[in-house]
Amino acid sequence: MQNWRSELNRLLALLFIAGSIGLFLGQVSLTMLIALCCYFLFNIYQLRRFNQWLSRDSSQSNSEPPESIGLWGDIFDGIYRLQKQERRASSYLENIINKAQESSAALEIAVVMINKNNNLDWWNLASEKLLGLKYPKDKNQSVTNLIRDPRFAEYFHNENYTETLVIDGPGESNKILDFQIALFGEHERLMIVRDITQLHRLEVMRKDFVGNVSHELATPITVIKGYLEAILDNMGDLDSRWRKPVEQMCQQSLRMENIVRDLLMLSSLETNTLPKQQDQVNLQQLFSEIESDTRQMFTSKEHNFESHCDIQTIITCKRNELYSAISNLVVNAAKYTPSGGCIKLSAFPTDDVFNIVVEDNGMGIEEHHIPRLTERFYRVDSSRSSETGGTGLGLAIVKHILARHDAKLEIESVYSEGSRFICKLPLERASLSNEENNSIPQPSNNSESPDQSST
Ligand code: ADP
């Protein structure tokens, strides 16, 4: 504003001088016109200098603006200052981008940016090694054309990136890659790919080792246990001092046999994929079978069993695996619930899952143990567990079986009041055997099935 005023003052002063000279010469209009023309020509000249300075070539990009006076001087200085600020900001940004590129080039993991049209935008050096991308040939190519595994296309388009995807690397690389994608900006994606070949091999070795050791131990343990049982049966021929040690040996060999059996089961769950051909299992019949088998195992405890399940409920699954999962939960309930306690089995749909619940009013579990219960060999109280013949593998087996059936295990418990183990299966796995109505009824607000039968 200040500059404008002084420029205006300058113009008025020029006109005043021109007017005075005009008065003196008797040619006011002419001198005023000459003065205005001079002012106009001066401004045209400044504009030309300004234009020349702006269109200087890049080698002179740092050159200072032309010297000038008044408003033009201020304009030149202002623009020069702004240019300097912008240059500083862009060199700062350039520096950051260079550092980010250098550090990502040094990374062992592949980082790929994918634009909203699903085309490759940018990638680091490791991507060329892991995914075989080539610059500039693959720039703007569709990512699903370059990574052709159908599992990748499904993972990419599903947009559910909470879990990573593990697949074989492209080409002949024999690599096992772990893909993780994050959405950002305007539906752009950042894809991170790790080479987990080594880890995968170690995991395979671990599984093989556990499977082989368990397999090799199974026969000797069965033989030892058989002989010990035979000795116990013929105890009359032996010195009575041997009774207790032989009984203990027999008990421990039974425990070893159980551990080996559970390890073999876990190993087979880990190595074999769930067959496509599955069974149609009547859940209520399965409940009755498990209840009767558990009763036989714990005859002295006289538990009260309750079962609530629609007699027509059919579960699509591997029958022996579902039996094993529910039976593990029911046997645990029986093990950790005192005589006369109540064990309840129920099945009902809620919002988007089908629930199979095993509850007891036994000793319960303290809250801090609950998140770790499905870890292998995790026991709340190892002395209590070995008293009951527990292996610490039961819940790990349940978790594995459920995961193979796209299901989850939820555990709720109140110490010294009881526990509730809920298997949450996808609704599609449950149906009704009635042909006219072969889907599970819509969930009611009540957490229990509307149509329940009780045994
Ligand atoms: P275990 O063979 O020792 O029972 P599990 O993996 O089946 O091993 O169970 C892990 C631990 O969880 C057990 O040691 C036990 O302490 C606890 N647990 C499992 N089910 C129940 C239950 N119904 N009530 C109380 N504690 C339980």
Tab-separated table of C-alpha atoms and ligand atoms in Angstrom:
chain	number	residue	atom	x	y	z
A	1	MET	CA	0.000	0.000	0.000
A	2	GLN	CA	2.847	2.285	1.019
A	3	ASN	CA	4.584	1.596	-2.349
A	4	TRP	CA	1.454	2.416	-4.292
A	5	ARG	CA	1.079	5.714	-2.505
A	6	SER	CA	4.672	6.772	-3.204
A	7	GLU	CA	4.315	5.690	-6.853
A	8	LEU	CA	1.135	7.789	-7.093
A	9	ASN	CA	2.963	10.711	-5.463
A	10	ARG	CA	5.758	10.300	-7.982
A	11	LEU	CA	3.258	10.364	-10.898
A	12	LEU	CA	1.506	13.440	-9.444
A	13	ALA	CA	4.880	15.182	-8.956
A	14	LEU	CA	5.778	14.405	-12.609
A	15	LEU	CA	2.443	15.779	-13.794
A	16	PHE	CA	2.858	18.833	-11.551
A	17	ILE	CA	6.323	19.592	-12.971
A	18	ALA	CA	5.068	18.969	-16.561
A	19	GLY	CA	2.051	21.210	-15.851
A	20	SER	CA	4.284	23.989	-14.432
A	21	ILE	CA	6.625	23.832	-17.464
A	22	GLY	CA	3.544	23.793	-19.719
A	23	LEU	CA	2.160	26.899	-17.956
A	24	PHE	CA	5.500	28.603	-18.380
A	25	LEU	CA	5.629	27.684	-22.088
A	26	GLY	CA	1.883	28.150	-22.602
A	27	GLN	CA	1.552	24.439	-23.707
A	28	VAL	CA	0.070	22.674	-20.684
A	29	SER	CA	-1.647	19.846	-22.589
A	30	LEU	CA	1.417	19.107	-24.702
A	31	THR	CA	3.868	18.934	-21.781
A	32	MET	CA	1.397	16.812	-19.764
A	33	LEU	CA	1.029	14.445	-22.733
A	34	ILE	CA	4.814	14.213	-23.130
A	35	ALA	CA	5.185	13.513	-19.391
A	36	LEU	CA	2.532	10.739	-19.527
A	37	CYS	CA	4.190	9.221	-22.626
A	38	CYS	CA	7.556	9.226	-20.793
A	39	TYR	CA	5.928	7.531	-17.771
A	40	PHE	CA	4.293	4.960	-20.064
A	41	LEU	CA	7.560	4.261	-21.920
A	42	PHE	CA	9.407	3.877	-18.604
A	43	ASN	CA	6.863	1.250	-17.491
A	44	ILE	CA	7.068	-0.590	-20.824
A	45	TYR	CA	10.861	-0.628	-20.436
A	46	GLN	CA	10.580	-2.067	-16.896
A	47	LEU	CA	8.087	-4.677	-18.104
A	48	ARG	CA	10.502	-5.729	-20.829
A	49	ARG	CA	13.385	-6.071	-18.306
A	50	PHE	CA	11.079	-8.017	-16.008
A	51	ASN	CA	10.083	-10.348	-18.826
A	52	GLN	CA	13.720	-10.850	-19.861
A	53	TRP	CA	14.646	-11.698	-16.281
A	54	LEU	CA	11.771	-14.167	-15.895
A	55	SER	CA	12.585	-15.940	-19.160
A	56	ARG	CA	16.305	-16.323	-18.409
A	57	ASP	CA	17.624	-19.853	-19.036
A	58	SER	CA	18.199	-22.393	-16.266
A	59	SER	CA	21.985	-21.728	-16.125
A	60	GLN	CA	21.150	-18.253	-14.862
A	61	SER	CA	18.311	-19.312	-12.598
A	62	ASN	CA	20.086	-17.852	-9.572
A	63	SER	CA	20.846	-14.471	-11.214
A	64	GLU	CA	19.779	-11.375	-9.331
A	65	PRO	CA	16.825	-9.311	-10.629
A	66	PRO	CA	17.512	-6.067	-12.570
A	67	GLU	CA	18.088	-2.953	-10.473
A	68	SER	CA	15.145	-0.621	-10.465
A	69	ILE	CA	13.555	2.137	-8.481
A	70	GLY	CA	10.125	2.642	-6.952
A	71	LEU	CA	7.358	0.134	-7.337
A	72	TRP	CA	9.285	-1.827	-9.976
A	73	GLY	CA	12.221	-2.219	-7.626
A	74	ASP	CA	9.867	-3.560	-4.948
A	75	ILE	CA	8.247	-5.983	-7.408
A	76	PHE	CA	11.648	-7.322	-8.550
A	77	ASP	CA	12.853	-7.738	-4.965
A	78	GLY	CA	9.571	-9.393	-3.827
A	79	ILE	CA	9.588	-11.928	-6.635
A	80	TYR	CA	13.275	-12.643	-6.101
A	81	ARG	CA	12.608	-13.278	-2.385
A	82	LEU	CA	9.698	-15.646	-3.188
A	83	GLN	CA	11.817	-17.513	-5.720
A	84	LYS	CA	14.579	-17.969	-3.152
A	85	GLN	CA	12.098	-19.319	-0.590
A	86	GLU	CA	10.637	-21.729	-3.103
A	87	ARG	CA	14.107	-22.894	-4.164
A	88	ARG	CA	14.980	-23.584	-0.520
A	89	ALA	CA	11.725	-25.531	0.042
A	90	SER	CA	12.125	-27.596	-3.114
A	91	SER	CA	15.758	-28.432	-2.381
A	92	TYR	CA	14.667	-29.529	1.123
A	93	LEU	CA	11.981	-31.770	-0.414
A	94	GLU	CA	14.392	-33.077	-3.026
A	95	ASN	CA	16.789	-33.971	-0.220
A	96	ILE	CA	14.093	-35.880	1.653
A	97	ILE	CA	13.019	-37.734	-1.509
A	98	ASN	CA	16.640	-38.611	-2.298
A	99	LYS	CA	17.184	-39.916	1.222
A	100	ALA	CA	13.939	-41.939	1.110
A	101	GLN	CA	14.955	-43.412	-2.254
A	102	GLU	CA	18.492	-44.188	-1.097
A	103	SER	CA	17.273	-45.854	2.097
A	104	SER	CA	14.576	-47.838	0.300
A	105	ALA	CA	17.168	-48.913	-2.283
A	106	ALA	CA	19.273	-50.289	0.574
A	107	LEU	CA	16.300	-52.258	1.954
A	108	GLU	CA	16.117	-56.017	1.556
A	109	ILE	CA	12.339	-55.824	1.338
A	110	ALA	CA	10.542	-54.807	-1.844
A	111	VAL	CA	8.489	-51.615	-1.686
A	112	VAL	CA	6.098	-50.946	-4.574
A	113	MET	CA	3.700	-48.040	-5.045
A	114	ILE	CA	0.576	-48.793	-7.048
A	115	ASN	CA	-1.689	-46.042	-8.352
A	116	LYS	CA	-5.489	-45.948	-8.240
A	117	ASN	CA	-5.683	-47.681	-11.646
A	118	ASN	CA	-3.810	-50.654	-10.158
A	119	ASN	CA	-0.696	-49.811	-12.214
A	120	LEU	CA	2.876	-49.727	-10.940
A	121	ASP	CA	4.005	-46.211	-10.092
A	122	TRP	CA	7.321	-46.630	-8.326
A	123	TRP	CA	9.416	-49.432	-6.817
A	124	ASN	CA	12.747	-49.852	-5.071
A	125	LEU	CA	15.760	-51.898	-6.099
A	126	ALA	CA	14.794	-54.971	-4.045
A	127	SER	CA	11.538	-55.223	-6.050
A	128	GLU	CA	13.609	-55.885	-9.169
A	129	LYS	CA	15.330	-58.793	-7.389
A	130	LEU	CA	12.257	-60.269	-5.654
A	131	LEU	CA	9.546	-59.614	-8.232
A	132	GLY	CA	11.636	-59.261	-11.382
A	133	LEU	CA	10.315	-55.758	-12.138
A	134	LYS	CA	12.197	-53.838	-14.814
A	135	TYR	CA	12.415	-50.064	-15.149
A	136	PRO	CA	11.079	-48.417	-17.351
A	137	LYS	CA	9.428	-51.396	-19.110
A	138	ASP	CA	7.073	-52.242	-16.241
A	139	LYS	CA	6.188	-48.682	-15.236
A	140	ASN	CA	2.420	-48.173	-15.519
A	141	GLN	CA	1.853	-51.907	-16.101
A	142	SER	CA	-1.016	-53.521	-14.195
A	143	VAL	CA	0.316	-55.248	-11.061
A	144	THR	CA	-1.894	-58.327	-11.587
A	145	ASN	CA	-0.373	-58.778	-15.067
A	146	LEU	CA	3.090	-58.904	-13.541
A	147	ILE	CA	2.274	-61.086	-10.517
A	148	ARG	CA	0.112	-63.717	-12.133
A	149	ASP	CA	-0.697	-66.025	-9.217
A	150	PRO	CA	-4.546	-66.116	-8.924
A	151	ARG	CA	-4.230	-66.019	-5.105
A	152	PHE	CA	-2.485	-62.657	-5.458
A	153	ALA	CA	-5.236	-61.279	-7.717
A	154	GLU	CA	-7.868	-62.413	-5.198
A	155	TYR	CA	-5.966	-60.898	-2.250
A	156	PHE	CA	-5.320	-57.671	-4.189
A	157	HIS	CA	-8.933	-57.134	-5.269
A	158	ASN	CA	-10.535	-58.272	-1.971
A	159	GLU	CA	-9.000	-55.265	-0.208
A	160	ASN	CA	-9.007	-57.071	3.117
A	161	TYR	CA	-5.392	-56.489	4.002
A	162	THR	CA	-5.466	-57.339	7.721
A	163	GLU	CA	-3.480	-60.498	7.020
A	164	THR	CA	-0.506	-61.048	4.760
A	165	LEU	CA	-0.431	-63.366	1.745
A	166	VAL	CA	2.266	-66.010	1.403
A	167	ILE	CA	2.848	-67.380	-2.122
A	168	ASP	CA	5.699	-68.599	-4.321
A	169	GLY	CA	7.702	-65.863	-6.009
A	170	PRO	CA	7.243	-65.269	-9.751
A	171	GLY	CA	9.371	-67.146	-12.274
A	172	GLU	CA	11.944	-69.786	-11.434
A	173	SER	CA	13.207	-68.046	-8.307
A	174	ASN	CA	11.920	-70.750	-5.882
A	175	LYS	CA	11.391	-68.026	-3.343
A	176	ILE	CA	8.545	-67.872	-0.851
A	177	LEU	CA	7.231	-64.316	-0.608
A	178	ASP	CA	5.092	-62.612	2.002
A	179	PHE	CA	2.900	-59.806	0.575
A	180	GLN	CA	1.411	-57.010	2.640
A	181	ILE	CA	-0.625	-54.156	1.168
A	182	ALA	CA	-1.760	-50.858	2.712
A	183	LEU	CA	-4.211	-48.404	1.160
A	184	PHE	CA	-3.336	-44.700	1.178
A	185	GLY	CA	-4.152	-41.407	-0.585
A	186	GLU	CA	-6.724	-41.644	-3.368
A	187	HIS	CA	-7.092	-45.406	-3.402
A	188	GLU	CA	-3.387	-45.889	-3.990
A	189	ARG	CA	-1.589	-48.868	-2.508
A	190	LEU	CA	1.776	-49.453	-0.877
A	191	MET	CA	2.877	-53.048	-1.302
A	192	ILE	CA	5.617	-54.534	0.863
A	193	VAL	CA	7.100	-57.885	-0.103
A	194	ARG	CA	9.437	-59.914	2.120
A	195	ASP	CA	11.487	-62.947	1.188
A	196	ILE	CA	10.579	-65.572	3.829
A	197	THR	CA	12.110	-68.573	2.039
A	198	GLN	CA	14.552	-69.234	4.879
A	199	LEU	CA	11.886	-68.880	7.562
A	200	HIS	CA	9.545	-71.118	5.604
A	201	ARG	CA	12.221	-73.803	5.252
A	202	LEU	CA	12.919	-73.671	9.000
A	203	GLU	CA	9.193	-73.956	9.704
A	204	VAL	CA	8.939	-76.991	7.402
A	205	MET	CA	11.985	-78.508	9.138
A	206	ARG	CA	10.406	-77.872	12.559
A	207	LYS	CA	7.137	-79.496	11.513
A	208	ASP	CA	8.957	-82.479	9.966
A	209	PHE	CA	11.141	-82.855	13.033
A	210	VAL	CA	8.201	-82.845	15.469
A	211	GLY	CA	6.242	-85.205	13.202
A	212	ASN	CA	9.180	-87.627	12.784
A	213	VAL	CA	10.182	-87.643	16.457
A	214	SER	CA	6.593	-88.215	17.558
A	215	HIS	CA	6.219	-90.982	15.020
A	216	GLU	CA	9.470	-92.664	16.113
A	217	LEU	CA	8.545	-92.436	19.801
A	218	ALA	CA	5.044	-93.833	19.381
A	219	THR	CA	6.046	-97.510	18.995
A	220	PRO	CA	8.599	-97.758	21.866
A	221	ILE	CA	6.186	-96.006	24.225
A	222	THR	CA	3.342	-98.363	23.296
A	223	VAL	CA	5.618	-101.365	23.883
A	224	ILE	CA	6.851	-100.052	27.264
A	225	LYS	CA	3.311	-99.224	28.348
A	226	GLY	CA	2.061	-102.648	27.234
A	227	TYR	CA	4.726	-104.451	29.285
A	228	LEU	CA	4.100	-102.241	32.330
A	229	GLU	CA	0.370	-102.945	32.146
A	230	ALA	CA	1.099	-106.658	31.855
A	231	ILE	CA	3.366	-106.460	34.924
A	232	LEU	CA	0.629	-104.589	36.833
A	233	ASP	CA	-1.950	-107.210	35.861
A	234	ASN	CA	0.324	-109.951	37.216
A	235	MET	CA	1.452	-108.038	40.289
A	236	GLY	CA	0.798	-111.090	42.462
A	237	ASP	CA	4.013	-112.703	41.129
A	238	LEU	CA	6.083	-109.633	42.156
A	239	ASP	CA	7.340	-108.155	45.378
A	240	SER	CA	4.707	-105.655	46.672
A	241	ARG	CA	7.472	-102.996	47.065
A	242	TRP	CA	7.388	-102.699	43.237
A	243	ARG	CA	3.675	-101.928	43.013
A	244	LYS	CA	3.972	-98.129	43.484
A	245	PRO	CA	6.940	-97.611	41.110
A	246	VAL	CA	5.343	-99.770	38.425
A	247	GLU	CA	2.025	-97.920	38.808
A	248	GLN	CA	3.838	-94.591	38.431
A	249	MET	CA	5.777	-95.826	35.398
A	250	CYS	CA	2.517	-96.971	33.882
A	251	GLN	CA	0.908	-93.587	34.568
A	252	GLN	CA	3.838	-91.665	33.053
A	253	SER	CA	3.995	-93.894	29.992
A	254	LEU	CA	0.278	-93.222	29.460
A	255	ARG	CA	1.051	-89.496	29.681
A	256	MET	CA	3.886	-89.849	27.158
A	257	GLU	CA	1.571	-91.785	24.888
A	258	ASN	CA	-1.010	-88.975	25.107
A	259	ILE	CA	1.625	-86.296	24.363
A	260	VAL	CA	2.917	-88.229	21.344
A	261	ARG	CA	-0.666	-88.794	20.110
A	262	ASP	CA	-1.456	-85.063	20.411
A	263	LEU	CA	1.841	-84.050	18.753
A	264	LEU	CA	1.128	-86.407	15.858
A	265	MET	CA	-2.364	-84.942	15.543
A	266	LEU	CA	-0.977	-81.375	15.521
A	267	SER	CA	1.687	-82.305	13.017
A	268	SER	CA	-0.872	-83.857	10.674
A	269	LEU	CA	-3.136	-80.794	11.039
A	270	GLU	CA	-0.207	-78.565	10.096
A	271	THR	CA	1.035	-80.544	7.145
A	272	ASN	CA	-2.160	-81.776	5.469
A	273	THR	CA	-4.612	-79.343	3.931
A	274	LEU	CA	-8.314	-79.821	4.605
A	275	PRO	CA	-9.745	-82.047	1.837
A	276	LYS	CA	-12.322	-80.428	-0.465
A	277	GLN	CA	-14.688	-83.349	0.091
A	278	GLN	CA	-16.164	-82.824	3.554
A	279	ASP	CA	-18.781	-84.529	5.733
A	280	GLN	CA	-22.308	-83.462	6.611
A	281	VAL	CA	-22.347	-83.919	10.367
A	282	ASN	CA	-25.508	-83.966	12.456
A	283	LEU	CA	-24.433	-81.793	15.373
A	284	GLN	CA	-26.885	-83.116	17.918
A	285	GLN	CA	-25.768	-86.698	17.272
A	286	LEU	CA	-22.156	-85.594	17.616
A	287	PHE	CA	-22.986	-83.901	20.950
A	288	SER	CA	-24.626	-87.135	22.225
A	289	GLU	CA	-21.635	-89.231	21.149
A	290	ILE	CA	-19.148	-86.891	22.832
A	291	GLU	CA	-21.263	-86.703	25.974
A	292	SER	CA	-21.485	-90.484	26.262
A	293	ASP	CA	-17.714	-90.959	25.604
A	294	THR	CA	-16.851	-88.303	28.195
A	295	ARG	CA	-19.248	-89.793	30.763
A	296	GLN	CA	-17.443	-93.125	30.361
A	297	MET	CA	-14.072	-91.452	30.947
A	298	PHE	CA	-15.233	-89.652	34.093
A	299	THR	CA	-17.804	-92.081	35.575
A	300	SER	CA	-16.860	-91.285	39.154
A	301	LYS	CA	-17.476	-87.542	38.754
A	302	GLU	CA	-21.199	-87.754	37.905
A	303	HIS	CA	-21.425	-84.472	35.993
A	304	ASN	CA	-24.776	-83.118	34.846
A	305	PHE	CA	-24.662	-82.817	31.058
A	306	GLU	CA	-27.024	-80.522	29.183
A	307	SER	CA	-27.207	-80.195	25.434
A	308	HIS	CA	-29.106	-77.588	23.413
A	309	CYS	CA	-29.057	-78.012	19.672
A	310	ASP	CA	-31.611	-78.136	16.881
A	311	ILE	CA	-31.876	-81.806	15.923
A	312	GLN	CA	-31.638	-80.878	12.242
A	313	THR	CA	-28.422	-78.863	12.460
A	314	ILE	CA	-25.875	-80.090	9.953
A	315	ILE	CA	-22.280	-78.870	9.960
A	316	THR	CA	-20.132	-79.161	6.835
A	317	CYS	CA	-16.697	-80.171	8.106
A	318	LYS	CA	-14.256	-83.022	8.551
A	319	ARG	CA	-16.191	-85.164	11.034
A	320	ASN	CA	-13.236	-86.611	12.965
A	321	GLU	CA	-11.722	-83.127	13.341
A	322	LEU	CA	-14.940	-81.520	14.638
A	323	TYR	CA	-15.355	-84.491	16.993
A	324	SER	CA	-11.804	-83.989	18.238
A	325	ALA	CA	-12.233	-80.211	18.761
A	326	ILE	CA	-15.529	-80.423	20.675
A	327	SER	CA	-14.418	-83.524	22.557
A	328	ASN	CA	-11.207	-81.756	23.702
A	329	LEU	CA	-13.333	-78.911	25.100
A	330	VAL	CA	-15.826	-81.253	26.776
A	331	VAL	CA	-13.077	-83.457	28.262
A	332	ASN	CA	-11.374	-80.302	29.609
A	333	ALA	CA	-14.681	-79.171	31.101
A	334	ALA	CA	-15.035	-82.572	32.770
A	335	LYS	CA	-11.398	-82.539	33.941
A	336	TYR	CA	-11.585	-79.089	35.485
A	337	THR	CA	-15.125	-79.274	36.934
A	338	PRO	CA	-15.595	-80.990	40.290
A	339	SER	CA	-17.980	-83.921	40.841
A	340	GLY	CA	-21.646	-83.075	40.370
A	341	GLY	CA	-20.806	-79.947	38.306
A	342	CYS	CA	-22.704	-78.941	35.201
A	343	ILE	CA	-21.385	-79.179	31.619
A	344	LYS	CA	-23.504	-77.564	28.933
A	345	LEU	CA	-23.200	-77.908	25.141
A	346	SER	CA	-25.176	-75.580	22.902
A	347	ALA	CA	-25.287	-74.451	19.279
A	348	PHE	CA	-26.982	-71.390	17.785
A	349	PRO	CA	-26.455	-68.720	15.111
A	350	THR	CA	-25.731	-65.055	15.877
A	351	ASP	CA	-25.138	-62.114	13.514
A	352	ASP	CA	-22.652	-63.649	11.082
A	353	VAL	CA	-21.380	-66.800	12.789
A	354	PHE	CA	-22.619	-70.137	13.996
A	355	ASN	CA	-21.666	-70.745	17.640
A	356	ILE	CA	-20.855	-74.073	19.232
A	357	VAL	CA	-20.468	-73.494	22.974
A	358	VAL	CA	-19.072	-75.689	25.733
A	359	GLU	CA	-19.641	-74.264	29.235
A	360	ASP	CA	-18.951	-75.525	32.709
A	361	ASN	CA	-19.304	-74.263	36.251
A	362	GLY	CA	-15.913	-75.619	37.279
A	363	MET	CA	-12.814	-73.969	38.668
A	364	GLY	CA	-12.551	-71.305	35.934
A	365	ILE	CA	-9.365	-69.615	34.727
A	366	GLU	CA	-7.754	-66.375	35.903
A	367	GLU	CA	-8.041	-63.645	33.290
A	368	HIS	CA	-4.313	-63.193	32.613
A	369	HIS	CA	-3.968	-66.842	31.479
A	370	ILE	CA	-6.729	-66.651	28.867
A	371	PRO	CA	-4.786	-65.097	25.916
A	372	ARG	CA	-2.073	-67.785	26.210
A	373	LEU	CA	-4.242	-70.891	26.652
A	374	THR	CA	-4.027	-72.013	23.015
A	375	GLU	CA	-0.211	-71.950	22.994
A	376	ARG	CA	1.402	-75.377	22.876
A	377	PHE	CA	2.250	-76.782	26.325
A	378	TYR	CA	0.799	-73.747	28.091
A	379	ARG	CA	-0.797	-74.862	31.310
A	380	VAL	CA	-2.446	-72.744	33.980
A	381	ASP	CA	-1.141	-75.022	36.677
A	382	SER	CA	1.190	-77.800	35.521
A	383	SER	CA	0.691	-79.931	38.651
A	384	ARG	CA	-3.103	-79.741	38.244
A	385	SER	CA	-2.751	-80.502	34.569
A	386	SER	CA	-0.522	-83.546	35.010
A	387	GLU	CA	-2.802	-84.836	37.788
A	388	THR	CA	-5.622	-84.828	35.247
A	389	GLY	CA	-3.440	-86.416	32.553
A	390	GLY	CA	-3.340	-83.170	30.525
A	391	THR	CA	-0.751	-82.665	27.787
A	392	GLY	CA	-1.078	-78.892	27.378
A	393	LEU	CA	-1.799	-79.476	23.678
A	394	GLY	CA	-5.572	-79.857	23.720
A	395	LEU	CA	-6.534	-76.229	23.102
A	396	ALA	CA	-3.742	-75.807	20.507
A	397	ILE	CA	-5.353	-78.693	18.594
A	398	VAL	CA	-8.810	-77.092	18.928
A	399	LYS	CA	-7.461	-73.784	17.584
A	400	HIS	CA	-5.796	-75.499	14.602
A	401	ILE	CA	-8.883	-77.514	13.702
A	402	LEU	CA	-11.087	-74.430	13.890
A	403	ALA	CA	-8.648	-72.374	11.782
A	404	ARG	CA	-8.759	-75.099	9.103
A	405	HIS	CA	-12.543	-74.660	9.046
A	406	ASP	CA	-12.290	-70.827	8.870
A	407	ALA	CA	-13.523	-70.696	12.456
A	408	LYS	CA	-12.231	-69.114	15.671
A	409	LEU	CA	-12.128	-70.009	19.355
A	410	GLU	CA	-13.238	-67.512	21.981
A	411	ILE	CA	-12.685	-68.131	25.669
A	412	GLU	CA	-14.573	-66.519	28.539
A	413	SER	CA	-13.974	-67.500	32.129
A	414	VAL	CA	-14.492	-66.305	35.679
A	415	TYR	CA	-12.098	-67.726	38.217
A	416	SER	CA	-13.788	-70.278	40.511
A	417	GLU	CA	-17.151	-69.800	38.745
A	418	GLY	CA	-16.706	-71.533	35.382
A	419	SER	CA	-15.621	-71.243	31.760
A	420	ARG	CA	-17.208	-70.856	28.352
A	421	PHE	CA	-15.441	-71.954	25.153
A	422	ILE	CA	-17.133	-70.682	21.978
A	423	CYS	CA	-16.292	-72.064	18.524
A	424	LYS	CA	-17.337	-69.453	15.962
A	425	LEU	CA	-17.910	-71.083	12.576
A	426	PRO	CA	-18.838	-69.275	9.352
A	427	LEU	CA	-22.628	-69.370	8.858
A	428	GLU	CA	-22.189	-71.163	5.510
A	429	ARG	CA	-20.895	-74.240	7.357
A	430	ALA	CA	-24.184	-74.699	9.206
A	431	SER	CA	-27.494	-75.706	7.643
A	432	LEU	CA	-30.716	-77.536	8.516
A	433	SER	CA	-31.235	-81.069	7.258
A	434	ASN	CA	-34.868	-80.275	6.342
A	435	GLU	CA	-34.837	-80.054	2.535
A	436	GLU	CA	-37.482	-77.324	2.311
A	437	ASN	CA	-35.616	-75.101	4.690
A	438	ASN	CA	-31.951	-75.844	4.329
A	439	SER	CA	-30.429	-72.756	5.869
A	440	ILE	CA	-29.994	-71.807	9.480
A	441	PRO	CA	-32.746	-69.491	10.790
A	442	GLN	CA	-31.906	-65.817	11.234
A	443	PRO	CA	-30.327	-65.054	14.601
A	444	SER	CA	-32.627	-64.008	17.380
A	445	ASN	CA	-31.706	-61.346	19.961
A	446	ASN	CA	-31.681	-64.065	22.527
A	447	SER	CA	-28.227	-65.674	22.433
A	448	GLU	CA	-29.746	-69.187	22.407
A	449	SER	CA	-31.292	-71.057	19.508
A	450	PRO	CA	-35.050	-70.520	19.274
A	451	ASP	CA	-35.642	-74.200	18.672
A	452	GLN	CA	-33.790	-76.189	21.254
A	453	SER	CA	-33.945	-79.768	22.271
A	454	SER	CA	-32.453	-80.945	25.459
A	455	THR	CA	-30.920	-84.249	26.405
B	1	ADP	P1	-4.401	-79.780	29.103
B	1	ADP	O1	-4.173	-80.998	28.324
B	1	ADP	O2	-3.328	-79.494	30.102
B	1	ADP	O3	-5.767	-79.688	29.650
B	1	ADP	P2	-5.228	-77.797	27.230
B	1	ADP	O4	-4.489	-77.160	26.110
B	1	ADP	O5	-6.418	-78.596	26.898
B	1	ADP	O6	-4.170	-78.615	28.038
B	1	ADP	O7	-5.646	-76.659	28.243
B	1	ADP	C1	-4.680	-75.682	28.633
B	1	ADP	C2	-4.957	-75.241	30.062
B	1	ADP	O8	-6.191	-74.529	30.092
B	1	ADP	C3	-5.120	-76.394	31.022
B	1	ADP	O9	-3.886	-76.713	31.604
B	1	ADP	C4	-6.093	-75.876	32.039
B	1	ADP	O10	-5.416	-75.325	33.121
B	1	ADP	C5	-6.860	-74.766	31.323
B	1	ADP	N1	-8.239	-75.182	30.994
B	1	ADP	C6	-8.679	-75.689	29.815
B	1	ADP	N2	-9.998	-75.900	29.853
B	1	ADP	C7	-10.419	-75.530	31.084
B	1	ADP	C8	-11.684	-75.520	31.761
B	1	ADP	N3	-12.801	-75.932	31.157
B	1	ADP	N4	-11.709	-75.059	33.035
B	1	ADP	C9	-10.578	-74.629	33.636
B	1	ADP	N5	-9.362	-74.620	33.073
B	1	ADP	C10	-9.274	-75.079	31.822
